[in-house]
PDB file of C-alpha atoms in Angstrom:
ATOM      1  CA  UNK A 268      19.747   6.418   9.364  1.00 90.00           C
ATOM      2  CA  UNK A 269      18.439   2.965   8.650  1.00 97.00           C
ATOM      3  CA  UNK A 270      15.411   1.702   6.780  1.00 98.00           C
ATOM      4  CA  UNK A 271      12.997  -0.263   8.945  1.00 98.00           C
ATOM      5  CA  UNK A 272      11.365  -3.489   7.790  1.00 98.00           C
ATOM      6  CA  UNK A 273       8.123  -4.387   9.573  1.00 98.00           C
ATOM      7  CA  UNK A 274       6.676  -7.865   9.201  1.00 98.00           C
ATOM      8  CA  UNK A 275       5.253 -10.716  11.291  1.00 98.00           C
ATOM      9  CA  UNK A 276       4.724 -14.454  10.960  1.00 98.00           C
ATOM     10  CA  UNK A 277       1.017 -13.980  11.742  1.00 98.00           C
ATOM     11  CA  UNK A 278       0.648 -12.657   8.196  1.00 98.00           C
ATOM     12  CA  UNK A 279       1.290 -16.224   7.015  1.00 98.00           C
ATOM     13  CA  UNK A 280      -1.798 -17.431   8.910  1.00 97.00           C
ATOM     14  CA  UNK A 281      -4.130 -15.774   6.416  1.00 98.00           C
ATOM     15  CA  UNK A 282      -4.612 -18.815   4.173  1.00 98.00           C
ATOM     16  CA  UNK A 283      -6.608 -18.399   0.977  1.00 98.00           C
ATOM     17  CA  UNK A 284      -8.252 -21.151  -1.110  1.00 97.00           C
ATOM     18  CA  UNK A 285      -6.118 -23.208  -3.518  1.00 97.00           C
ATOM     19  CA  UNK A 286      -5.350 -21.274  -6.675  1.00 97.00           C
ATOM     20  CA  UNK A 287      -6.057 -17.875  -5.094  1.00 98.00           C
ATOM     21  CA  UNK A 288      -3.486 -15.297  -6.279  1.00 98.00           C
ATOM     22  CA  UNK A 289      -3.121 -13.583  -2.871  1.00 98.00           C
ATOM     23  CA  UNK A 290      -1.431 -16.482  -1.159  1.00 98.00           C
ATOM     24  CA  UNK A 291       0.993 -17.238   1.661  1.00 98.00           C
ATOM     25  CA  UNK A 292       3.802 -17.825  -0.823  1.00 98.00           C
ATOM     26  CA  UNK A 293       3.781 -14.124  -1.736  1.00 98.00           C
ATOM     27  CA  UNK A 294       5.059 -13.057   1.665  1.00 98.00           C
ATOM     28  CA  UNK A 295       7.459 -15.984   1.810  1.00 98.00           C
ATOM     29  CA  UNK A 296       8.965 -14.849  -1.520  1.00 98.00           C
ATOM     30  CA  UNK A 297       9.319 -11.278  -0.260  1.00 98.00           C
ATOM     31  CA  UNK A 298      10.893 -12.456   2.998  1.00 98.00           C
ATOM     32  CA  UNK A 299      13.449 -14.569   1.138  1.00 98.00           C
ATOM     33  CA  UNK A 300      14.334 -11.684  -1.141  1.00 98.00           C
ATOM     34  CA  UNK A 301      14.931  -9.382   1.832  1.00 98.00           C
ATOM     35  CA  UNK A 302      16.979 -11.987   3.727  1.00 98.00           C
ATOM     36  CA  UNK A 303      20.035 -11.840   1.459  1.00 97.00           C
ATOM     37  CA  UNK A 304      23.266 -10.084   2.523  1.00 98.00           C
ATOM     38  CA  UNK A 305      22.316  -7.019   0.468  1.00 97.00           C
ATOM     39  CA  UNK A 306      19.619  -6.282   3.036  1.00 98.00           C
ATOM     40  CA  UNK A 307      21.628  -6.970   6.196  1.00 98.00           C
ATOM     41  CA  UNK A 308      21.421  -3.293   7.204  1.00 97.00           C
ATOM     42  CA  UNK A 309      17.626  -3.291   7.466  1.00 98.00           C
ATOM     43  CA  UNK A 310      16.296  -2.475  10.930  1.00 98.00           C
ATOM     44  CA  UNK A 311      14.027  -5.507  11.310  1.00 98.00           C
ATOM     45  CA  UNK A 312      11.019  -4.964  13.569  1.00 98.00           C
ATOM     46  CA  UNK A 313       7.970  -7.031  14.509  1.00 98.00           C
ATOM     47  CA  UNK A 314       4.669  -5.623  13.368  1.00 98.00           C
ATOM     48  CA  UNK A 315       2.392  -5.131  16.380  1.00 98.00           C
ATOM     49  CA  UNK A 316      -1.315  -5.881  16.442  1.00 98.00           C
ATOM     50  CA  UNK A 317      -3.385  -2.792  15.729  1.00 98.00           C
ATOM     51  CA  UNK A 318      -5.825  -1.860  18.456  1.00 95.00           C
ATOM     52  CA  UNK A 319      -9.502  -1.213  17.848  1.00 95.00           C
ATOM     53  CA  UNK A 320      -9.029   2.549  18.012  1.00 96.00           C
ATOM     54  CA  UNK A 321      -6.673   2.353  15.043  1.00 96.00           C
ATOM     55  CA  UNK A 322      -9.354   0.737  12.884  1.00 98.00           C
ATOM     56  CA  UNK A 323     -11.939   3.272  14.013  1.00 98.00           C
ATOM     57  CA  UNK A 324      -9.882   6.085  12.499  1.00 97.00           C
ATOM     58  CA  UNK A 325     -11.396   5.041   9.162  1.00 98.00           C
ATOM     59  CA  UNK A 326     -14.007   2.325   9.708  1.00 98.00           C
ATOM     60  CA  UNK A 327     -17.191   2.499  11.822  1.00 98.00           C
ATOM     61  CA  UNK A 328     -17.593   0.269  14.859  1.00 98.00           C
ATOM     62  CA  UNK A 329     -20.319  -1.712  13.101  1.00 98.00           C
ATOM     63  CA  UNK A 330     -17.991  -2.655  10.275  1.00 98.00           C
ATOM     64  CA  UNK A 331     -15.151  -3.701  12.576  1.00 98.00           C
ATOM     65  CA  UNK A 332     -17.598  -5.878  14.538  1.00 98.00           C
ATOM     66  CA  UNK A 333     -18.883  -7.378  11.287  1.00 98.00           C
ATOM     67  CA  UNK A 334     -15.379  -8.377  10.202  1.00 98.00           C
ATOM     68  CA  UNK A 335     -14.621  -9.840  13.631  1.00 98.00           C
ATOM     69  CA  UNK A 336     -17.845 -11.864  13.535  1.00 98.00           C
ATOM     70  CA  UNK A 337     -17.062 -13.159  10.042  1.00 98.00           C
ATOM     71  CA  UNK A 338     -13.881 -14.951  11.117  1.00 98.00           C
ATOM     72  CA  UNK A 339     -14.555 -18.717  11.263  1.00 98.00           C
ATOM     73  CA  UNK A 340     -13.162 -20.948  13.997  1.00 97.00           C
ATOM     74  CA  UNK A 341     -12.326 -23.553  11.363  1.00 97.00           C
ATOM     75  CA  UNK A 342     -12.358 -23.697   7.607  1.00 97.00           C
ATOM     76  CA  UNK A 343     -12.660 -20.770   5.228  1.00 97.00           C
ATOM     77  CA  UNK A 344     -15.431 -18.219   4.655  1.00 98.00           C
ATOM     78  CA  UNK A 345     -15.958 -16.125   1.528  1.00 98.00           C
ATOM     79  CA  UNK A 346     -16.852 -12.481   2.179  1.00 98.00           C
ATOM     80  CA  UNK A 347     -17.190 -11.967  -1.576  1.00 96.00           C
ATOM     81  CA  UNK A 348     -15.966 -13.746  -4.706  1.00 95.00           C
ATOM     82  CA  UNK A 349     -12.357 -12.633  -4.097  1.00 96.00           C
ATOM     83  CA  UNK A 350     -12.051 -12.071  -0.352  1.00 98.00           C
ATOM     84  CA  UNK A 351     -11.802 -15.035   2.004  1.00 98.00           C
ATOM     85  CA  UNK A 352     -11.045 -15.350   5.704  1.00 98.00           C
ATOM     86  CA  UNK A 353      -9.840 -18.123   8.007  1.00 98.00           C
ATOM     87  CA  UNK A 354      -9.135 -18.208  11.735  1.00 98.00           C
ATOM     88  CA  UNK A 355      -5.799 -16.409  11.314  1.00 98.00           C
ATOM     89  CA  UNK A 356      -7.015 -13.700   8.948  1.00 98.00           C
ATOM     90  CA  UNK A 357      -7.977 -11.116  11.565  1.00 98.00           C
ATOM     91  CA  UNK A 358      -4.599 -11.151  13.298  1.00 98.00           C
ATOM     92  CA  UNK A 359      -2.847 -11.002   9.912  1.00 98.00           C
ATOM     93  CA  UNK A 360      -4.825  -7.912   8.909  1.00 98.00           C
ATOM     94  CA  UNK A 361      -4.280  -6.323  12.334  1.00 98.00           C
ATOM     95  CA  UNK A 362      -0.515  -6.864  11.958  1.00 98.00           C
ATOM     96  CA  UNK A 363      -0.660  -5.011   8.649  1.00 98.00           C
ATOM     97  CA  UNK A 364      -2.453  -2.039  10.169  1.00 98.00           C
ATOM     98  CA  UNK A 365      -0.157  -2.165  13.185  1.00 98.00           C
ATOM     99  CA  UNK A 366       2.948  -2.263  10.988  1.00 98.00           C
ATOM    100  CA  UNK A 367       1.965   0.815   8.996  1.00 98.00           C
ATOM    101  CA  UNK A 368       0.948   2.781  12.082  1.00 98.00           C
ATOM    102  CA  UNK A 369       4.076   1.924  14.045  1.00 98.00           C
ATOM    103  CA  UNK A 370       6.227   2.681  11.005  1.00 98.00           C
ATOM    104  CA  UNK A 371       4.649   6.144  10.846  1.00 98.00           C
ATOM    105  CA  UNK A 372       5.464   6.636  14.532  1.00 98.00           C
ATOM    106  CA  UNK A 373       9.087   5.537  14.074  1.00 98.00           C
ATOM    107  CA  UNK A 374       9.709   7.641  10.972  1.00 98.00           C
ATOM    108  CA  UNK A 375       8.136  10.749  12.477  1.00 98.00           C
ATOM    109  CA  UNK A 376      10.135  10.235  15.681  1.00 98.00           C
ATOM    110  CA  UNK A 377      13.363  10.124  13.661  1.00 97.00           C
ATOM    111  CA  UNK A 378      14.194   6.575  14.777  1.00 97.00           C
ATOM    112  CA  UNK A 379      14.564   5.466  11.149  1.00 98.00           C
ATOM    113  CA  UNK A 380      14.740   7.316   7.846  1.00 98.00           C
ATOM    114  CA  UNK A 381      11.959   5.384   6.130  1.00 98.00           C
ATOM    115  CA  UNK A 382      10.182   2.035   6.334  1.00 98.00           C
ATOM    116  CA  UNK A 383       8.736  -0.840   4.331  1.00 98.00           C
ATOM    117  CA  UNK A 384       5.928  -3.010   5.694  1.00 99.00           C
ATOM    118  CA  UNK A 385       5.973  -6.567   4.339  1.00 98.00           C
ATOM    119  CA  UNK A 386       2.531  -7.724   5.431  1.00 98.00           C
ATOM    120  CA  UNK A 387      -0.577  -9.330   4.010  1.00 98.00           C
ATOM    121  CA  UNK A 388      -3.495  -9.277   3.296  1.00 98.00           C
ATOM    122  CA  UNK A 389      -3.288  -5.984   1.376  1.00 98.00           C
ATOM    123  CA  UNK A 390      -5.571  -3.086   2.281  1.00 98.00           C
ATOM    124  CA  UNK A 391      -6.158  -0.523  -0.445  1.00 98.00           C
ATOM    125  CA  UNK A 392      -9.455  -1.986  -1.728  1.00 98.00           C
ATOM    126  CA  UNK A 393     -11.236  -2.075   1.654  1.00 98.00           C
ATOM    127  CA  UNK A 394     -13.880   0.654   1.657  1.00 98.00           C
ATOM    128  CA  UNK A 395     -15.497   2.305   4.669  1.00 98.00           C
ATOM    129  CA  UNK A 396     -17.971  -0.534   5.229  1.00 98.00           C
ATOM    130  CA  UNK A 397     -17.040  -3.069   2.540  1.00 98.00           C
ATOM    131  CA  UNK A 398     -14.274  -5.682   2.420  1.00 98.00           C
ATOM    132  CA  UNK A 399     -13.207  -6.392  -1.157  1.00 98.00           C
ATOM    133  CA  UNK A 400     -10.321  -7.231  -3.443  1.00 98.00           C
ATOM    134  CA  UNK A 401      -8.549  -9.442  -0.867  1.00 98.00           C
ATOM    135  CA  UNK A 402      -8.640  -6.541   1.666  1.00 98.00           C
ATOM    136  CA  UNK A 403     -10.268  -6.230   5.107  1.00 98.00           C
ATOM    137  CA  UNK A 404      -9.070  -2.870   6.478  1.00 98.00           C
ATOM    138  CA  UNK A 405      -7.778   0.289   4.799  1.00 98.00           C
ATOM    139  CA  UNK A 406      -4.219  -0.026   6.069  1.00 98.00           C
ATOM    140  CA  UNK A 407      -2.626   2.950   4.325  1.00 98.00           C
ATOM    141  CA  UNK A 408      -5.580   5.290   4.900  1.00 98.00           C
ATOM    142  CA  UNK A 409      -5.553   4.409   8.597  1.00 98.00           C
ATOM    143  CA  UNK A 410      -1.837   5.215   8.708  1.00 98.00           C
ATOM    144  CA  UNK A 411      -2.525   8.567   7.054  1.00 98.00           C
ATOM    145  CA  UNK A 412      -5.180   9.418   9.614  1.00 98.00           C
ATOM    146  CA  UNK A 413      -2.782   8.411  12.388  1.00 98.00           C
ATOM    147  CA  UNK A 414      -0.182  10.834  11.077  1.00 98.00           C
ATOM    148  CA  UNK A 415      -2.753  13.622  10.768  1.00 98.00           C
ATOM    149  CA  UNK A 416      -4.716  13.133  13.984  1.00 98.00           C
ATOM    150  CA  UNK A 417      -2.201  11.640  16.416  1.00 97.00           C
ATOM    151  CA  UNK A 418       0.932  13.414  15.201  1.00 98.00           C
ATOM    152  CA  UNK A 419      -0.734  16.630  14.101  1.00 98.00           C
ATOM    153  CA  UNK A 420       0.618  16.782  10.571  1.00 98.00           C
ATOM    154  CA  UNK A 421      -1.104  19.179   8.193  1.00 98.00           C
ATOM    155  CA  UNK A 422      -0.362  17.474   4.852  1.00 98.00           C
ATOM    156  CA  UNK A 423       0.125  13.779   4.081  1.00 98.00           C
ATOM    157  CA  UNK A 424       0.453  12.323   0.578  1.00 98.00           C
ATOM    158  CA  UNK A 425      -0.679   8.762  -0.166  1.00 99.00           C
ATOM    159  CA  UNK A 426       0.725   7.406  -3.437  1.00 98.00           C
ATOM    160  CA  UNK A 427      -0.546   4.169  -4.981  1.00 98.00           C
ATOM    161  CA  UNK A 428       1.184   2.590  -7.995  1.00 98.00           C
ATOM    162  CA  UNK A 429      -0.567  -0.785  -7.754  1.00 98.00           C
ATOM    163  CA  UNK A 430      -2.004  -1.888 -11.113  1.00 98.00           C
ATOM    164  CA  UNK A 431      -5.527  -1.824  -9.625  1.00 98.00           C
ATOM    165  CA  UNK A 432      -7.169   1.398  -8.522  1.00 98.00           C
ATOM    166  CA  UNK A 433      -6.964   2.046  -4.784  1.00 98.00           C
ATOM    167  CA  UNK A 434     -10.719   2.452  -4.476  1.00 98.00           C
ATOM    168  CA  UNK A 435     -10.740   1.787  -0.754  1.00 98.00           C
ATOM    169  CA  UNK A 436      -8.120   4.396   0.034  1.00 98.00           C
ATOM    170  CA  UNK A 437      -9.976   6.860  -2.187  1.00 98.00           C
ATOM    171  CA  UNK A 438     -13.226   6.153  -0.356  1.00 98.00           C
ATOM    172  CA  UNK A 439     -11.637   6.490   3.092  1.00 98.00           C
ATOM    173  CA  UNK A 440      -9.809   9.733   2.256  1.00 98.00           C
ATOM    174  CA  UNK A 441     -12.407  11.311  -0.061  1.00 98.00           C
ATOM    175  CA  UNK A 442     -13.410  13.947   2.511  1.00 98.00           C
ATOM    176  CA  UNK A 443      -9.936  14.368   4.054  1.00 98.00           C
ATOM    177  CA  UNK A 444      -8.648  17.761   2.920  1.00 98.00           C
ATOM    178  CA  UNK A 445      -5.310  17.213   4.691  1.00 98.00           C
ATOM    179  CA  UNK A 446      -4.463  14.180   2.531  1.00 98.00           C
ATOM    180  CA  UNK A 447      -3.640  14.050  -1.170  1.00 98.00           C
ATOM    181  CA  UNK A 448      -4.346  10.611  -2.645  1.00 98.00           C
ATOM    182  CA  UNK A 449      -2.816   9.699  -6.005  1.00 98.00           C
ATOM    183  CA  UNK A 450      -3.403   6.417  -7.829  1.00 98.00           C
ATOM    184  CA  UNK A 451      -2.015   5.275 -11.167  1.00 98.00           C
ATOM    185  CA  UNK A 452      -3.646   2.092 -12.430  1.00 98.00           C
ATOM    186  CA  UNK A 453      -4.619   0.144 -15.503  1.00 98.00           C
ATOM    187  CA  UNK A 454      -8.004   1.048 -16.945  1.00 98.00           C
ATOM    188  CA  UNK A 455     -10.215  -0.683 -17.882  1.00 98.00           C
ATOM    189  CA  UNK A 456      -9.589  -3.187 -15.085  1.00 98.00           C
ATOM    190  CA  UNK A 457     -11.228  -4.323 -11.857  1.00 97.00           C
ATOM    191  CA  UNK A 458     -12.599  -2.624  -9.722  1.00 98.00           C
ATOM    192  CA  UNK A 459     -13.674  -0.188 -12.446  1.00 97.00           C
ATOM    193  CA  UNK A 460     -13.195   3.017 -10.453  1.00 98.00           C
ATOM    194  CA  UNK A 461     -10.402   5.567 -10.755  1.00 98.00           C
ATOM    195  CA  UNK A 462     -11.540   7.856 -13.545  1.00 98.00           C
ATOM    196  CA  UNK A 463      -9.769  11.200 -13.875  1.00 98.00           C
ATOM    197  CA  UNK A 464     -13.031  12.941 -12.946  1.00 98.00           C
ATOM    198  CA  UNK A 465     -12.958  11.384  -9.445  1.00 98.00           C
ATOM    199  CA  UNK A 466     -11.184  14.191  -7.623  1.00 98.00           C
ATOM    200  CA  UNK A 467     -12.310  14.045  -3.983  1.00 98.00           C
ATOM    201  CA  UNK A 468     -14.455  16.399  -1.924  1.00 98.00           C
ATOM    202  CA  UNK A 469     -11.583  18.898  -1.649  1.00 98.00           C
ATOM    203  CA  UNK A 470      -9.819  18.303  -4.970  1.00 98.00           C
ATOM    204  CA  UNK A 471      -7.596  15.990  -2.941  1.00 98.00           C
ATOM    205  CA  UNK A 472      -7.736  12.916  -5.199  1.00 98.00           C
ATOM    206  CA  UNK A 473      -5.787  12.442  -8.442  1.00 98.00           C
ATOM    207  CA  UNK A 474      -6.352   9.411 -10.644  1.00 98.00           C
ATOM    208  CA  UNK A 475      -3.997   8.528 -13.486  1.00 98.00           C
ATOM    209  CA  UNK A 476      -5.522   5.754 -15.640  1.00 98.00           C
ATOM    210  CA  UNK A 477      -3.095   3.813 -17.834  1.00 98.00           C
ATOM    211  CA  UNK A 478      -4.097   1.836 -20.920  1.00 98.00           C
ATOM    212  CA  UNK A 479      -3.468  -1.926 -21.042  1.00 98.00           C
ATOM    213  CA  UNK A 480       0.003  -2.559 -22.414  1.00 98.00           C
ATOM    214  CA  UNK A 481       1.461   0.678 -21.061  1.00 98.00           C
ATOM    215  CA  UNK A 482       5.262   0.286 -20.912  1.00 98.00           C
ATOM    216  CA  UNK A 483       7.708   1.813 -18.472  1.00 98.00           C
ATOM    217  CA  UNK A 484       8.500   5.010 -20.394  1.00 98.00           C
ATOM    218  CA  UNK A 485       4.818   5.985 -20.643  1.00 98.00           C
ATOM    219  CA  UNK A 486       4.277   5.129 -16.967  1.00 98.00           C
ATOM    220  CA  UNK A 487       7.179   7.397 -16.034  1.00 98.00           C
ATOM    221  CA  UNK A 488       5.907  10.225 -18.230  1.00 98.00           C
ATOM    222  CA  UNK A 489       2.468  10.074 -16.616  1.00 98.00           C
ATOM    223  CA  UNK A 490       3.971  10.501 -13.162  1.00 98.00           C
ATOM    224  CA  UNK A 491       6.457  13.168 -14.258  1.00 98.00           C
ATOM    225  CA  UNK A 492       3.929  15.276 -16.139  1.00 97.00           C
ATOM    226  CA  UNK A 493       0.871  14.930 -13.923  1.00 97.00           C
ATOM    227  CA  UNK A 494       1.743  13.680 -10.475  1.00 98.00           C
ATOM    228  CA  UNK A 495       5.086  15.038  -9.329  1.00 98.00           C
ATOM    229  CA  UNK A 496       4.339  18.717 -10.066  1.00 98.00           C
ATOM    230  CA  UNK A 497       1.137  18.434  -8.000  1.00 97.00           C
ATOM    231  CA  UNK A 498       3.012  16.685  -5.202  1.00 98.00           C
ATOM    232  CA  UNK A 499       5.692  19.340  -5.065  1.00 97.00           C
ATOM    233  CA  UNK A 500       3.001  22.015  -4.849  1.00 98.00           C
ATOM    234  CA  UNK A 501       1.194  20.091  -2.092  1.00 98.00           C
ATOM    235  CA  UNK A 502       4.488  19.802  -0.147  1.00 98.00           C
ATOM    236  CA  UNK A 503       3.619  16.780   2.022  1.00 98.00           C
ATOM    237  CA  UNK A 504       5.104  16.440   5.488  1.00 98.00           C
ATOM    238  CA  UNK A 505       5.018  12.642   5.137  1.00 98.00           C
ATOM    239  CA  UNK A 506       4.709  10.374   2.105  1.00 98.00           C
ATOM    240  CA  UNK A 507       2.884   7.050   2.376  1.00 99.00           C
ATOM    241  CA  UNK A 508       3.068   4.478  -0.422  1.00 98.00           C
ATOM    242  CA  UNK A 509       0.731   1.678  -1.452  1.00 98.00           C
ATOM    243  CA  UNK A 510       3.417  -0.372  -3.156  1.00 98.00           C
ATOM    244  CA  UNK A 511       1.746  -2.789  -5.532  1.00 98.00           C
ATOM    245  CA  UNK A 512       4.013  -4.638  -7.951  1.00 98.00           C
ATOM    246  CA  UNK A 513       1.306  -6.207 -10.138  1.00 98.00           C
ATOM    247  CA  UNK A 514       2.058  -3.698 -12.883  1.00 98.00           C
ATOM    248  CA  UNK A 515       5.074  -5.882 -13.690  1.00 98.00           C
ATOM    249  CA  UNK A 516       5.090  -7.331 -17.197  1.00 98.00           C
ATOM    250  CA  UNK A 517       5.100 -10.875 -15.772  1.00 98.00           C
ATOM    251  CA  UNK A 518       2.097 -10.414 -13.486  1.00 98.00           C
ATOM    252  CA  UNK A 519      -0.865 -12.675 -14.335  1.00 97.00           C
ATOM    253  CA  UNK A 520      -3.673 -10.333 -13.224  1.00 97.00           C
ATOM    254  CA  UNK A 521      -3.118  -7.316 -15.469  1.00 97.00           C
ATOM    255  CA  UNK A 522      -1.444  -6.003 -18.603  1.00 97.00           C
ATOM    256  CA  UNK A 523       1.013  -3.200 -17.831  1.00 98.00           C
ATOM    257  CA  UNK A 524       4.599  -3.728 -18.978  1.00 98.00           C
ATOM    258  CA  UNK A 525       6.649  -2.417 -16.064  1.00 98.00           C
ATOM    259  CA  UNK A 526       9.975  -3.820 -14.889  1.00 98.00           C
ATOM    260  CA  UNK A 527      12.052  -3.738 -11.722  1.00 98.00           C
ATOM    261  CA  UNK A 528      13.821  -0.657 -13.088  1.00 98.00           C
ATOM    262  CA  UNK A 529      10.504   1.193 -13.251  1.00 98.00           C
ATOM    263  CA  UNK A 530       9.735   0.376  -9.624  1.00 98.00           C
ATOM    264  CA  UNK A 531      13.215   1.517  -8.603  1.00 98.00           C
ATOM    265  CA  UNK A 532      12.712   4.724 -10.588  1.00 98.00           C
ATOM    266  CA  UNK A 533       9.369   5.622  -9.034  1.00 98.00           C
ATOM    267  CA  UNK A 534      10.718   4.839  -5.566  1.00 98.00           C
ATOM    268  CA  UNK A 535      13.563   7.264  -6.145  1.00 98.00           C
ATOM    269  CA  UNK A 536      11.260   9.976  -7.446  1.00 98.00           C
ATOM    270  CA  UNK A 537       8.930   9.516  -4.471  1.00 98.00           C
ATOM    271  CA  UNK A 538      11.962   9.913  -2.212  1.00 98.00           C
ATOM    272  CA  UNK A 539      12.828  13.128  -4.076  1.00 98.00           C
ATOM    273  CA  UNK A 540       9.422  14.555  -3.160  1.00 97.00           C
ATOM    274  CA  UNK A 541       9.811  13.430   0.444  1.00 98.00           C
ATOM    275  CA  UNK A 542      13.276  14.968   0.682  1.00 98.00           C
ATOM    276  CA  UNK A 543      11.990  18.288  -0.648  1.00 98.00           C
ATOM    277  CA  UNK A 544       9.297  18.827   1.978  1.00 98.00           C
ATOM    278  CA  UNK A 545       9.104  15.913   4.422  1.00 98.00           C
ATOM    279  CA  UNK A 546      12.660  15.383   5.605  1.00 97.00           C
ATOM    280  CA  UNK A 547      12.803  12.241   3.472  1.00 98.00           C
ATOM    281  CA  UNK A 548      10.077  10.545   5.526  1.00 98.00           C
ATOM    282  CA  UNK A 549       8.488   7.677   3.566  1.00 98.00           C
ATOM    283  CA  UNK A 550       6.458   4.696   4.780  1.00 98.00           C
ATOM    284  CA  UNK A 551       5.668   2.036   2.179  1.00 98.00           C
ATOM    285  CA  UNK A 552       3.292  -0.913   2.523  1.00 98.00           C
ATOM    286  CA  UNK A 553       2.991  -3.992   0.328  1.00 98.00           C
ATOM    287  CA  UNK A 554      -0.173  -4.232  -1.765  1.00 98.00           C
ATOM    288  CA  UNK A 555      -0.360  -6.414  -4.919  1.00 98.00           C
ATOM    289  CA  UNK A 556       2.069  -8.448  -6.990  1.00 98.00           C
ATOM    290  CA  UNK A 557       1.163 -12.023  -7.912  1.00 98.00           C
ATOM    291  CA  UNK A 558       4.018 -13.492  -9.939  1.00 98.00           C
ATOM    292  CA  UNK A 559       6.319 -14.673  -7.182  1.00 98.00           C
ATOM    293  CA  UNK A 560       9.577 -14.048  -9.007  1.00 98.00           C
ATOM    294  CA  UNK A 561       8.572 -10.611 -10.269  1.00 98.00           C
ATOM    295  CA  UNK A 562       7.204  -9.696  -6.852  1.00 98.00           C
ATOM    296  CA  UNK A 563      10.399 -10.691  -5.041  1.00 98.00           C
ATOM    297  CA  UNK A 564      12.723  -8.879  -7.434  1.00 98.00           C
ATOM    298  CA  UNK A 565      10.501  -5.788  -7.574  1.00 98.00           C
ATOM    299  CA  UNK A 566      10.269  -5.512  -3.791  1.00 98.00           C
ATOM    300  CA  UNK A 567      14.043  -5.898  -3.626  1.00 98.00           C
ATOM    301  CA  UNK A 568      14.483  -3.041  -6.115  1.00 98.00           C
ATOM    302  CA  UNK A 569      12.035  -0.874  -4.139  1.00 98.00           C
ATOM    303  CA  UNK A 570      13.683  -1.504  -0.771  1.00 98.00           C
ATOM    304  CA  UNK A 571      17.195  -1.078  -2.158  1.00 98.00           C
ATOM    305  CA  UNK A 572      16.318   2.484  -3.147  1.00 98.00           C
ATOM    306  CA  UNK A 573      14.712   3.197   0.238  1.00 98.00           C
ATOM    307  CA  UNK A 574      17.902   1.979   1.940  1.00 98.00           C
ATOM    308  CA  UNK A 575      20.173   4.027  -0.333  1.00 98.00           C
ATOM    309  CA  UNK A 576      18.164   7.196   0.193  1.00 97.00           C
ATOM    310  CA  UNK A 577      17.771   6.614   3.913  1.00 94.00           C
ATOM    311  CA  UNK A 578      21.505   6.173   4.397  1.00 92.00           C
ATOM    312  CA  UNK A 579      22.449   9.194   2.304  1.00 80.00           C
TER     313      UNK A 579
END
């Protein structure tokens, strides 16, 4: 079966202030990288707009209304020091949530083997009632709840290898016994959460802090020794991925020393877990990655593995 690629031009309408690292050019770089002949076999699909009920799987009505009211008709508005919105930001964020949810539907229906969602803004820092870290809605957590509540799955794993801790996903899934959330991330680093002692209300959260300067071999060991045994025991029926590529050695926002080969490796190992218990079903969504060249090549490495495993 094919690998699906979900994206939408509306995600380019979320325009951040000059010099902001989460910028339109990120998605343009990813799109170019996935437009070469090597990716001709991708099943390219438009990301739909999420409906209000999707957002309410994780966020209260009051928060959704607050975000809607914050969107300016013209100009830009700062929700915090890092998170800004313009007129097109709401539709961009809704496309991201819609992409992840529809990808879950397609993978679980057997239409495609796996999927990658090339959307922005990212989502894994948005907490239950707090936008932060460039994020408005908890895209991957909402997708997990969709799989659990709408499709009736009993066990969903959410894996986050972004260089920053997925504090929003952790917050949104803290009390969700049916989901196992795993985050590896540099520490110390913004947002400051993600200690190993943060384990969720049902021992359903695993944090794997990595010291600044951690190279690929140590990153791989951390996942092999701590994460993958726990994942195999959990036996997820679906694997969701917060795919952040800001752990790359060239990224300007952090200090891990990963390469494209490391992202290809972890993608393959995640697929191994999915093949063991979930029929190979993986849905990945773009989170961070702020050096345009490193982001493009890392996404390409990630998607190449998804395509190889999906076609096998």
